[in-house]
Short mmCIF file of C-alpha atoms in Angstrom, two decimals:
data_model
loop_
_atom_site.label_atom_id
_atom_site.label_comp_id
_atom_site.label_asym_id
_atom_site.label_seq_id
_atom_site.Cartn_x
_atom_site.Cartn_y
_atom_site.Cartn_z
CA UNK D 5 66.26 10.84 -31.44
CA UNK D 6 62.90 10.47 -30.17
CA UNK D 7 59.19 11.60 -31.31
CA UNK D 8 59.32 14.82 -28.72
CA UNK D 9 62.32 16.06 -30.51
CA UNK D 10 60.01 16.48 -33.37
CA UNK D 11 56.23 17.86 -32.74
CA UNK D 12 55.02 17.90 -36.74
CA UNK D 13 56.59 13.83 -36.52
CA UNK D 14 54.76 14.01 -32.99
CA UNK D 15 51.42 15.55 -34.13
CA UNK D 16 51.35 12.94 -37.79
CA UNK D 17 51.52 9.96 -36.01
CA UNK D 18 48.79 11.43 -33.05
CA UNK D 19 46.51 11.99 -36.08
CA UNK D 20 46.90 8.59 -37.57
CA UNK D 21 46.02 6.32 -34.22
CA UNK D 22 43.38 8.56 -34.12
CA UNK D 23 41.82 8.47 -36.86
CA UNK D 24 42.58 4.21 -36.85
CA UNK D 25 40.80 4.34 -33.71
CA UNK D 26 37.49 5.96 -35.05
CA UNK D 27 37.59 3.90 -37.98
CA UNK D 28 37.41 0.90 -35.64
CA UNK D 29 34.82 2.34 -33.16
CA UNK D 30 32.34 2.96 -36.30
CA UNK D 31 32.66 0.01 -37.64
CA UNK D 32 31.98 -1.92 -34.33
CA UNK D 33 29.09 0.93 -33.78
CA UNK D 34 27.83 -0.03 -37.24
CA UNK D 35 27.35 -3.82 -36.30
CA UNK D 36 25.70 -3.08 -33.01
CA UNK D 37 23.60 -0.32 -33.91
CA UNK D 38 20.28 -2.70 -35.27
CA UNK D 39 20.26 -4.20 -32.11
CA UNK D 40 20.21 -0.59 -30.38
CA UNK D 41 17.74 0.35 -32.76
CA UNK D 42 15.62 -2.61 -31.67
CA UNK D 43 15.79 -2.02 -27.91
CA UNK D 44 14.86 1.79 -28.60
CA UNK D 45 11.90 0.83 -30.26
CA UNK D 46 10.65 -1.83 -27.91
CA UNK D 47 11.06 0.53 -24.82
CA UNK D 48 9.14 3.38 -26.84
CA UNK D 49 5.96 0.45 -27.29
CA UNK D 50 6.35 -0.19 -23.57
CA UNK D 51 6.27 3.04 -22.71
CA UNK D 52 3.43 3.82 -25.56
CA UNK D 53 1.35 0.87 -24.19
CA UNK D 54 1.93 1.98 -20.07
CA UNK D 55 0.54 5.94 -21.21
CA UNK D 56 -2.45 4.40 -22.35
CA UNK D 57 -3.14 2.05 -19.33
CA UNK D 58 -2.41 4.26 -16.70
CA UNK D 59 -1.60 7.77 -17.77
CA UNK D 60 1.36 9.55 -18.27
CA UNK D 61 4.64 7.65 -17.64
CA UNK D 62 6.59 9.51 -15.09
CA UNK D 63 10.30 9.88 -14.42
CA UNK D 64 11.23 6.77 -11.53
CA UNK D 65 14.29 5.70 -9.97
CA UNK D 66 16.44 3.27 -11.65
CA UNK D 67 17.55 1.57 -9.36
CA UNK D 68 14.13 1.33 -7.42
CA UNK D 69 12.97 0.19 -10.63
CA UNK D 70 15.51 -2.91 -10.54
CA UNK D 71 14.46 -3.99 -7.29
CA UNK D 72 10.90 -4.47 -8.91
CA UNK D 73 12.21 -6.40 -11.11
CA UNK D 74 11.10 -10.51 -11.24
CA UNK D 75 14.57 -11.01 -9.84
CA UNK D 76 13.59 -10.78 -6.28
CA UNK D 77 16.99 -12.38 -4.98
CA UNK D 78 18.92 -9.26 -6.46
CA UNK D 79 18.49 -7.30 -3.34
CA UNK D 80 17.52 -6.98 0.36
CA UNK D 81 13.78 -6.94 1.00
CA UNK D 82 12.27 -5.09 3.79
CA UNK D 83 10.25 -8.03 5.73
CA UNK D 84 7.85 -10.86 4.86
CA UNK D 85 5.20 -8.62 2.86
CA UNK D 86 8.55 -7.83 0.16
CA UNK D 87 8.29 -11.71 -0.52
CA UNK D 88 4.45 -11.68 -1.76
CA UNK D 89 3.99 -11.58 -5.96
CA UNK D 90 6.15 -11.23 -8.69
CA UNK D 91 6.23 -15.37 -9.04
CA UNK D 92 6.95 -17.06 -11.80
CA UNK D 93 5.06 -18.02 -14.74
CA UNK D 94 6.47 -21.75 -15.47
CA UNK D 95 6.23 -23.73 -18.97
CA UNK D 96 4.70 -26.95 -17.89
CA UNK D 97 6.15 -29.01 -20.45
CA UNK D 98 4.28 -32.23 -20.02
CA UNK D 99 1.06 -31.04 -20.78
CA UNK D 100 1.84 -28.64 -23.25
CA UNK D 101 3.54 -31.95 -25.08
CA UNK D 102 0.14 -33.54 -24.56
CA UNK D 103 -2.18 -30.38 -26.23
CA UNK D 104 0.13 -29.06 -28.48
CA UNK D 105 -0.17 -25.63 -26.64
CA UNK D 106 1.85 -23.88 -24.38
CA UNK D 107 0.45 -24.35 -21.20
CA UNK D 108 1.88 -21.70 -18.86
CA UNK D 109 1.04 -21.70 -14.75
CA UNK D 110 1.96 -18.68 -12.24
CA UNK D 111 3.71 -20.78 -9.84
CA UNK D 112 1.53 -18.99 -6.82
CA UNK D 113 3.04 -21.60 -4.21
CA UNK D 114 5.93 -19.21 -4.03
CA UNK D 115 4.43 -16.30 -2.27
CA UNK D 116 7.01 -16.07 0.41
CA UNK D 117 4.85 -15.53 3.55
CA UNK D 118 1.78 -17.96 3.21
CA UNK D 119 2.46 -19.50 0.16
CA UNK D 120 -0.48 -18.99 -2.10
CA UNK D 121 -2.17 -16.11 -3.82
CA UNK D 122 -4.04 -15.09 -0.47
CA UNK D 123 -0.51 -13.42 0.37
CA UNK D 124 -1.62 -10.95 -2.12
CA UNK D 125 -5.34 -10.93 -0.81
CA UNK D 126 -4.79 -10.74 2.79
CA UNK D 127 -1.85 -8.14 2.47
CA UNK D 128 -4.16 -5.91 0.58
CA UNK D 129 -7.36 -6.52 3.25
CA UNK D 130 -4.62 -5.57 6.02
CA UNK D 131 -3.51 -2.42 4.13
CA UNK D 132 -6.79 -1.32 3.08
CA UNK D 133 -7.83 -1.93 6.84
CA UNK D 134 -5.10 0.30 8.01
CA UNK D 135 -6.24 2.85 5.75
CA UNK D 136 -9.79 2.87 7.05
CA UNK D 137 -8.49 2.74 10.70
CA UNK D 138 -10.17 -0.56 11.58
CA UNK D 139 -6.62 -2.12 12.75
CA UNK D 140 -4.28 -0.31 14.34
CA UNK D 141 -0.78 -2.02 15.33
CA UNK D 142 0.42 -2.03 18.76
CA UNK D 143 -3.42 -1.63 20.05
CA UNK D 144 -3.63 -5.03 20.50
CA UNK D 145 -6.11 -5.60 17.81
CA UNK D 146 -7.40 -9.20 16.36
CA UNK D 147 -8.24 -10.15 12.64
CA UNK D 148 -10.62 -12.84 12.76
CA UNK D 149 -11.16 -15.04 9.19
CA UNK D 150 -13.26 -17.77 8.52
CA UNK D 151 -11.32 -20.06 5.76
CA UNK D 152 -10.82 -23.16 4.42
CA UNK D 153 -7.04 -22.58 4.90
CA UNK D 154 -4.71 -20.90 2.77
CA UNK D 155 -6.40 -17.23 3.68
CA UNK D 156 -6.06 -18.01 7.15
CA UNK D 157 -2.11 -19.00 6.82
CA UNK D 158 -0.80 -16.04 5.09
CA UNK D 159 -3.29 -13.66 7.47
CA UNK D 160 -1.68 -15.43 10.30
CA UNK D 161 1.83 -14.53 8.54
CA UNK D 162 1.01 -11.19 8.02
CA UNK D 163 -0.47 -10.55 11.36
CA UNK D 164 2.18 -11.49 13.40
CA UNK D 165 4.49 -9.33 10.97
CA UNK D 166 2.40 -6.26 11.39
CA UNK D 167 1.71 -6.38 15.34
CA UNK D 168 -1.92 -7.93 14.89
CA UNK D 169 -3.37 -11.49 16.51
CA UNK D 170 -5.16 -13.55 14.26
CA UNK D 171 -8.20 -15.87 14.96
CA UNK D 172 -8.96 -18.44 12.45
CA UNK D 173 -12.60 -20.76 12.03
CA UNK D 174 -12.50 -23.46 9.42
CA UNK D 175 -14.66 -26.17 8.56
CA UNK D 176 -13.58 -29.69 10.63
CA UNK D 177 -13.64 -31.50 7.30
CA UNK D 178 -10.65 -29.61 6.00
CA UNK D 179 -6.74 -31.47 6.08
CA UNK D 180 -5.25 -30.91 9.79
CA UNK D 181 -1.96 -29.67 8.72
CA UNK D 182 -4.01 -26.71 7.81
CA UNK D 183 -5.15 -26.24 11.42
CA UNK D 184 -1.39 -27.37 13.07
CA UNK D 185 0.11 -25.12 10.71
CA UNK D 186 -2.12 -21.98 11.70
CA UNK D 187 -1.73 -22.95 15.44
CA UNK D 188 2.01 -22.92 15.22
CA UNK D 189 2.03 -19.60 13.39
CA UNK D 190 0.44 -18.43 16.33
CA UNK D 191 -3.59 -18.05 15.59
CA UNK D 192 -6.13 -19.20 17.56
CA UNK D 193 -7.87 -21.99 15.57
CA UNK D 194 -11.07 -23.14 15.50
CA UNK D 195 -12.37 -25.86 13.91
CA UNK D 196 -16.07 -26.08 13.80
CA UNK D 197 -19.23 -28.50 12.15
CA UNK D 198 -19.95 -28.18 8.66
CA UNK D 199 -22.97 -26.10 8.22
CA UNK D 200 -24.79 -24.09 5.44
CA UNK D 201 -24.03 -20.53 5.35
CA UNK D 202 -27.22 -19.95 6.87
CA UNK D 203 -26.48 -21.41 9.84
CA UNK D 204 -25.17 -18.76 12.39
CA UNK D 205 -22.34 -21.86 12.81
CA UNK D 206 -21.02 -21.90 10.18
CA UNK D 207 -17.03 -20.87 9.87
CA UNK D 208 -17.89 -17.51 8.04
CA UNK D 209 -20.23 -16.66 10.45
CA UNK D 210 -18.83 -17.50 13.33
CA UNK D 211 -15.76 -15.44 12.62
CA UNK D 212 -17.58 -12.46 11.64
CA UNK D 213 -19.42 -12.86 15.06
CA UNK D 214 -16.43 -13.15 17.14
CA UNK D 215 -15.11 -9.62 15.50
CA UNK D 216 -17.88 -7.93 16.38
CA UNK D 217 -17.85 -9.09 20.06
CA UNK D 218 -14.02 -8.14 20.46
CA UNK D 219 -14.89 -4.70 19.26
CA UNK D 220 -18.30 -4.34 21.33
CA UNK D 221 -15.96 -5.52 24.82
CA UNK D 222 -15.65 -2.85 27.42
CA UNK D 223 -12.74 -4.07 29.25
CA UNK D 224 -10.07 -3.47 26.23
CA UNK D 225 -9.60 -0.84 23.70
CA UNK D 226 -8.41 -3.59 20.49
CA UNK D 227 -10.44 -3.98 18.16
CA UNK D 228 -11.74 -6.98 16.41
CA UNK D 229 -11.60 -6.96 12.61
CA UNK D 230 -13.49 -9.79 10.39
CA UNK D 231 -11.46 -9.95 6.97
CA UNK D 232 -14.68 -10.87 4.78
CA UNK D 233 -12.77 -12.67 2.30
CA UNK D 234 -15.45 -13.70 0.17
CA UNK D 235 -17.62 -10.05 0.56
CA UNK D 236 -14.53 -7.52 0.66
CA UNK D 237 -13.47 -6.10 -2.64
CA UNK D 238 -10.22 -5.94 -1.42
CA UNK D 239 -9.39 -9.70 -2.08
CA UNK D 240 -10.39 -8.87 -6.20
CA UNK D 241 -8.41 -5.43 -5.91
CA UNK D 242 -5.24 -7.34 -5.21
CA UNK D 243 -5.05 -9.52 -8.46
CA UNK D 244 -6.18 -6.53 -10.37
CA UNK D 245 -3.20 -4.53 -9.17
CA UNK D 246 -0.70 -7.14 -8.75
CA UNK D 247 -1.21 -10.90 -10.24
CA UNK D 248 -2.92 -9.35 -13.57
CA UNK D 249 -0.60 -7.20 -14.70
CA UNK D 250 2.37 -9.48 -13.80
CA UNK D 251 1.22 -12.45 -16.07
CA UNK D 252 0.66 -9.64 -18.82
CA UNK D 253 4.13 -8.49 -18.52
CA UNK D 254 5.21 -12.44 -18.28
CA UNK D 255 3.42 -12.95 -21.53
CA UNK D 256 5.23 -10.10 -23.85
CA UNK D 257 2.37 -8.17 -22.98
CA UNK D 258 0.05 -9.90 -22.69
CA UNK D 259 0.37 -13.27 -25.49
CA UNK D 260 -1.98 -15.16 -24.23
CA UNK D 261 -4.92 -16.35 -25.34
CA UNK D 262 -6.73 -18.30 -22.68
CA UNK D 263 -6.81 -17.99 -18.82
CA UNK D 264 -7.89 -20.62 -16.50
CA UNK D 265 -8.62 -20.48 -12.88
CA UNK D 266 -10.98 -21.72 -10.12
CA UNK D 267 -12.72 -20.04 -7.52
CA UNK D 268 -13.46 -20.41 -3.59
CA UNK D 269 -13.60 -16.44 -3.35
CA UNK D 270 -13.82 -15.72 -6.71
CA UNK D 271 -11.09 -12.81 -6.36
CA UNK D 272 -8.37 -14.05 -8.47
CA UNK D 273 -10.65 -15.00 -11.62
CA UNK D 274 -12.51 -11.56 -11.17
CA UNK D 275 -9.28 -9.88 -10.97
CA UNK D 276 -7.31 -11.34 -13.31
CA UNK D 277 -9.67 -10.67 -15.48
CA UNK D 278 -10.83 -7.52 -14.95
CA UNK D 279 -7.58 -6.33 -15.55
CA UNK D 280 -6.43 -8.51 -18.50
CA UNK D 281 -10.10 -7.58 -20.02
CA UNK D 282 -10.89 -4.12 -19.90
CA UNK D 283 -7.31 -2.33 -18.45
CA UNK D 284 -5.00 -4.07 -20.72
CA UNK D 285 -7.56 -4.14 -23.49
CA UNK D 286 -6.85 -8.11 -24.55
CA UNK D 287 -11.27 -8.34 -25.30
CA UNK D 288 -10.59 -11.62 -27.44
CA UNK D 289 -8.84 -13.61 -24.56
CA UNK D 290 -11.09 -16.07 -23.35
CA UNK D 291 -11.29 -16.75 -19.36
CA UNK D 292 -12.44 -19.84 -18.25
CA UNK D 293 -14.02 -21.36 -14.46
CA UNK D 294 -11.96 -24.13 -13.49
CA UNK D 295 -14.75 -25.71 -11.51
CA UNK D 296 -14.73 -29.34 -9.19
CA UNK D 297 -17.70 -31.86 -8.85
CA UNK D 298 -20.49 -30.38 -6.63
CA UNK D 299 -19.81 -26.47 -6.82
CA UNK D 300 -22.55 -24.92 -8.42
CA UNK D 301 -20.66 -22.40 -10.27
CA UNK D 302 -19.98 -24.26 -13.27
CA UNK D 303 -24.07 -24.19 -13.85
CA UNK D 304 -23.73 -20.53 -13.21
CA UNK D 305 -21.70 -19.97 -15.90
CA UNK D 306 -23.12 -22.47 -18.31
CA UNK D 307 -26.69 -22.27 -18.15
CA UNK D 308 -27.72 -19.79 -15.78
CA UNK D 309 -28.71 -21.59 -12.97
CA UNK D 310 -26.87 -22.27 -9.79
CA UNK D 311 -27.58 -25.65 -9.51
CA UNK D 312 -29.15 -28.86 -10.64
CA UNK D 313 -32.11 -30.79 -8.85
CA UNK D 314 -29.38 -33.94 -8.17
CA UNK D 315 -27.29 -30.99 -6.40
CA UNK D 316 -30.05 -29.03 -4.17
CA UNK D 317 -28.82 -28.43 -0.80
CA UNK D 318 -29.49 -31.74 1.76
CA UNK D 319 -28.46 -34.19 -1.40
CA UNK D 320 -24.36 -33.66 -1.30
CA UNK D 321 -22.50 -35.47 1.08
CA UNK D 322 -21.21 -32.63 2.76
CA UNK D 323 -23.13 -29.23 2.91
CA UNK D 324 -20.66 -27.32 1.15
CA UNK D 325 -19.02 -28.73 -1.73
CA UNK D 326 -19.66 -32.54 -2.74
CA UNK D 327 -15.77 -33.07 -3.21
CA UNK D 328 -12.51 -33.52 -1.60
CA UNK D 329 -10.88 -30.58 -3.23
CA UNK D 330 -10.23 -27.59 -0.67
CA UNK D 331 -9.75 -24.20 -1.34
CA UNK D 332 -12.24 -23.55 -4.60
CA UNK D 333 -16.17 -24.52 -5.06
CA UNK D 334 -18.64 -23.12 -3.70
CA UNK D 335 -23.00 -22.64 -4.21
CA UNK D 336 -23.42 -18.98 -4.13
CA UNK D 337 -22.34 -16.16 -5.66
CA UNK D 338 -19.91 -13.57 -3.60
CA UNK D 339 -19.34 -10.19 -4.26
CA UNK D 340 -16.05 -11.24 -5.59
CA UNK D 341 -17.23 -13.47 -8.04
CA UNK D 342 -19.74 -10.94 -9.20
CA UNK D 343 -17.49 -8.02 -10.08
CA UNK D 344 -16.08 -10.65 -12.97
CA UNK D 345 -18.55 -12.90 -13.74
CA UNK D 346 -19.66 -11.05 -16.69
CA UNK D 347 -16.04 -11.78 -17.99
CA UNK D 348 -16.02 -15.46 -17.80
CA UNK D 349 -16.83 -16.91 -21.07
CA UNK D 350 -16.97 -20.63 -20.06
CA UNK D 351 -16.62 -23.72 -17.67
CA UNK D 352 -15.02 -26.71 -17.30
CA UNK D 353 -16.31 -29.15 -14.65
CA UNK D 354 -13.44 -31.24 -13.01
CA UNK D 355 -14.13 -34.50 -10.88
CA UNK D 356 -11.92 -35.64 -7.46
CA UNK D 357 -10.79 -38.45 -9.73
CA UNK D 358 -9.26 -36.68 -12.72
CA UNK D 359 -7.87 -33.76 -9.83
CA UNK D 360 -6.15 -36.54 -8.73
CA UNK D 361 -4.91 -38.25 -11.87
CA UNK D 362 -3.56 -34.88 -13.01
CA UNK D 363 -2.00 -34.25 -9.54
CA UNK D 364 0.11 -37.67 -9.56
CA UNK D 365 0.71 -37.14 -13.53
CA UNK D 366 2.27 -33.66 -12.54
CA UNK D 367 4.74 -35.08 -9.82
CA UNK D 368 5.69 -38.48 -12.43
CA UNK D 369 6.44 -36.02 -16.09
CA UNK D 370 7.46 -32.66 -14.25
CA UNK D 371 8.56 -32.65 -10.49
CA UNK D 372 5.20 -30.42 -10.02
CA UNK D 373 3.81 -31.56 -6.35
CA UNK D 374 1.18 -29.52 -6.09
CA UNK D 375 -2.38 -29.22 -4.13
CA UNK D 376 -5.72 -30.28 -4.78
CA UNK D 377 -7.41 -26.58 -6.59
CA UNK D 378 -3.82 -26.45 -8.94
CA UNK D 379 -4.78 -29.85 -9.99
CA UNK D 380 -8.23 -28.80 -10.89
CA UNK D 381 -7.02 -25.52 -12.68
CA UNK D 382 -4.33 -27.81 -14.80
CA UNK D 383 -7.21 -30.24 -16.15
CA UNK D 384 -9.26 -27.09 -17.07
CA UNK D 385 -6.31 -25.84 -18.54
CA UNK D 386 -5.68 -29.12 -20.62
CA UNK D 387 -9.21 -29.19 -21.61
CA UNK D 388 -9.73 -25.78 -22.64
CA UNK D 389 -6.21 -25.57 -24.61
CA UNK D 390 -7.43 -28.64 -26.81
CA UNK D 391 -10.23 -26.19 -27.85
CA UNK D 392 -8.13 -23.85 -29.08
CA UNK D 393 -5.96 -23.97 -32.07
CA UNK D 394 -2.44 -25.81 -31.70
CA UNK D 395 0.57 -23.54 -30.64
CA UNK D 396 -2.44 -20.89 -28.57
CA UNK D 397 -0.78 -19.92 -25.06
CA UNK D 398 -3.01 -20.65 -21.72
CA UNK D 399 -1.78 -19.85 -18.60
CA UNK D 400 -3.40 -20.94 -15.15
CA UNK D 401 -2.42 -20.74 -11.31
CA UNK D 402 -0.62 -23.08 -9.31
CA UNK D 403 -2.16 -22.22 -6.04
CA UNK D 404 -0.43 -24.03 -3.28
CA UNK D 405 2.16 -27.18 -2.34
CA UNK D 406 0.87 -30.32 -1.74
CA UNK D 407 2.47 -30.54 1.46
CA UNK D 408 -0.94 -28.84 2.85
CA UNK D 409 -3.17 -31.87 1.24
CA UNK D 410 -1.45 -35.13 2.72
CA UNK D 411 -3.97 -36.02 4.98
CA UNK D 412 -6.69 -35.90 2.64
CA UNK D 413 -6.10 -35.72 -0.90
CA UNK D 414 -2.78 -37.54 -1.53
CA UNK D 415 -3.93 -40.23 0.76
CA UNK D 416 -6.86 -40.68 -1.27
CA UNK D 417 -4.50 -40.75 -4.28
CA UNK D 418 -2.49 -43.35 -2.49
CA UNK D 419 -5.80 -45.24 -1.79
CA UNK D 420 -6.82 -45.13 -5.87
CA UNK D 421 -3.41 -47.04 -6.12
CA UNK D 422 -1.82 -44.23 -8.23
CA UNK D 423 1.50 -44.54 -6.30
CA UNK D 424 2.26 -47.63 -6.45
CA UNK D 425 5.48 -48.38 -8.17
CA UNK D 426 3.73 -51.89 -9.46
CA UNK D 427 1.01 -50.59 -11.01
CA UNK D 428 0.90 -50.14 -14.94
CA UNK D 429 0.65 -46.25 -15.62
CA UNK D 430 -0.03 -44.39 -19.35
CA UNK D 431 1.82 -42.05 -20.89
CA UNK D 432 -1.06 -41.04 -22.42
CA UNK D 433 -2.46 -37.84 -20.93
CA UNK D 434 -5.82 -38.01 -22.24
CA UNK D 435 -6.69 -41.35 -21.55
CA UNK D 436 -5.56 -40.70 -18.53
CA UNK D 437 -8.21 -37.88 -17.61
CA UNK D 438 -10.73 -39.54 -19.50
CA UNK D 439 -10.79 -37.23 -22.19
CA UNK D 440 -11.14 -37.84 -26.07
CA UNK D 441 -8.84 -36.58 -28.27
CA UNK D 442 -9.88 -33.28 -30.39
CA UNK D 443 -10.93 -33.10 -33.87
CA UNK D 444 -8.95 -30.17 -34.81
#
């Protein structure tokens, strides 16, 4: 005879798996719940912490929120500009071996359209263009730059992806993959003397000149528009927005206690840490100029002054910057560099020959190939982090691949004899750079 032939047998045995069954499910609720305890209470800090940054939280989409995420393979992105920011922040375990800190770097390089943090600059300068109605796509418009490279790349990216030309002046002094690499993108590219930036020649100049005579033309109705890197406060805006608070978020909000970059611009040092400074709040972190041999900033910073008497103008060998690194160092102050030099609480001076004894060190301990500025930003990052006390955090930027830098700065590392498979080579970082080990 079976169960149904008698309900109060029936109804017993119901009763019994069921109360098994909730016996089980608390138990099993019991071992989990700390860890859903924990989670609750983190996500109540995070929200906490984003109400008193930017305001009230308000409700978002989930799943928009996902695709934010720094998993930008976990769904389709909507053209080139979905590929700029959200990189990495790597460990670079070699040197933080060598210091006995963590030495972090936001791996920059992969910005998806140009390859370098001026993906985030020069999408923001477009946008904020658009805005204004100075570019208009589909009118046939032009964005003329002048830059040392990596500004001109990703504007020539961007261009082309949002119906613009681009027209590109650089110095003649700079690597020529630069220029090939702009010309095959599609820019017009000129290279032009080195001269002061006095000198209606030089590349800044000349590029702000050829905007204004594309606008003033009668026979078309484009427009030229003159990006003013190193003038528009749209180059600092974008790190403020974007690369700050992603290395805050990368650092469990914001663990860090040192931040190291160079500047050309002076936008992502300014932003950076603007934001890290006064939005996040972190007042004791300290940022430090990454600075190479010739720029005058590092005097700035230091003592006041913008340069030395051995570093006038007329005494370098070139007019600019007395060095073969591209892309940072400079001898006068932008409006970029302004809105954050009050933030900067010290310099490191960096010369070709360490750059490019950290460079090849880089490529031998980690895999790291990297570009003449990242070198600089890693020694300033070594240097600073033996400063601080062992097991600190310091992050710094990895600004670009040295693929862009064969012609000039890895041949000259290939000239010092660094790559030579003969040649004895140290394992000792320090000794290496030239620098003596800490008294901590």
């Amino acid at each position: 005879m079976s169960l149904s032939d008698h309900p109060r047998a029936y109804g017993t045995v119901a009763l019994t798996v069921a109360f098994i069954a909730g016996v089980i499910v608390t138990l099993g609720f019991k071992d989990i719940y700390p860890e859903l305890e924990s989670r609750y209470e983190r996500r109540k800090k995070r929200s906490r912490r984003g109400s008193i940054l930017f305001g009230p939280v308000s409700l978002e989409d989930r799943e928009e929120s996902a695709r934010s995420s720094y998993d930008r393979g976990s769904s389709i992105i909507d053209g080139i500009e979905g590929t700029i920011g959200n990189t990495p922040l790597i460990k670079i375990r070699s040197l933080s071996e060598a210091t006995g800190c963590t030495i972090l770097a936001k791996a920059e390089f992969l910005n998806g359209a140009g390859g370098s943090p001026k993906d985030r600059v020069a999408l923001n300068m477009i946008q904020v263009a658009e805005e204004q109605g100075l570019l208009s796509p589909g009118r046939g418009d032009t964005i003329y730059e002048g830059t040392v490279g990596s500004t001109g790349i990703s504007l020539a990216v961007l261009a082309r992806a949002r119906g613009y030309n681009a027209h590109i002046c650089m110095p003649d002094d700079m690597a020529v993959e630069k220029s090939d690499l702009l010309h095959h993108l599609g820019a017009t590219v000129e290279r032009v003397p080195v001269a002061p930036i006095t000198d209606p020649g030089h590349f800044v100049n000349l590029a702000r000149a050829r905007a204004k005579a594309h606008t003033a033309a009668p026979d078309t109705p484009s427009r030229g528009f003159f990006a003013d890197q190193f003038e528009s406060l749209a180059n600092y805006t974008a790190h403020m927005k974007t690369t700050g608070p992603e290395i805050f978020e990368q650092t469990d909000g914001g663990q860090l206690d040192a931040f190291i970059a160079g500047a050309g611009t002076g936008g992502t040092i300014a932003g950076v840490a603007k934001y890290l400074k006064e939005e996040a709040g972190l007042t004791a972190l300290r940022v430090v100029l990454a600075d190479p041999q010739g720029s005058g900033l590092y005097n700035k910073i230091r003592h006041g002054v913008m340069y030395s008497a051995t570093e006038r103008e007329g005494t370098r060998r070139r007019q600019q910057v007395d060095t073969m690194v591209e892309g940072i160092g400079i001898n006068r102050i932008t409006e970029n560099f302004e809105a954050g030099r009050g933030l900067i609480d010290d310099a490191v001076r960096v010369t070709d020959e360490q750059a490019s004894h950290m460079a090849r060190w880089l490529v031998e301990h980690d895999g790291i190939f990297i570009g003449s500025s990242s070198a600089v930003n890693c020694v300033a990052a070594v240097v600073t982090a033996l400063k601080l006390p062992k097991g600190s955090r310091v992050v710094t930027i990895l600004c670009d691949s040295g693929t862009r830098h064969l012609s000039k700065f890895w041949k000259h590392i290939a000239a010092m004899g660094l790559e030579d498979e003969t040649a004895e080579h140290s394992d000792d970082l320090l000794a290496v750079l030239g620098i003596p080990k800490p008294q901590r």
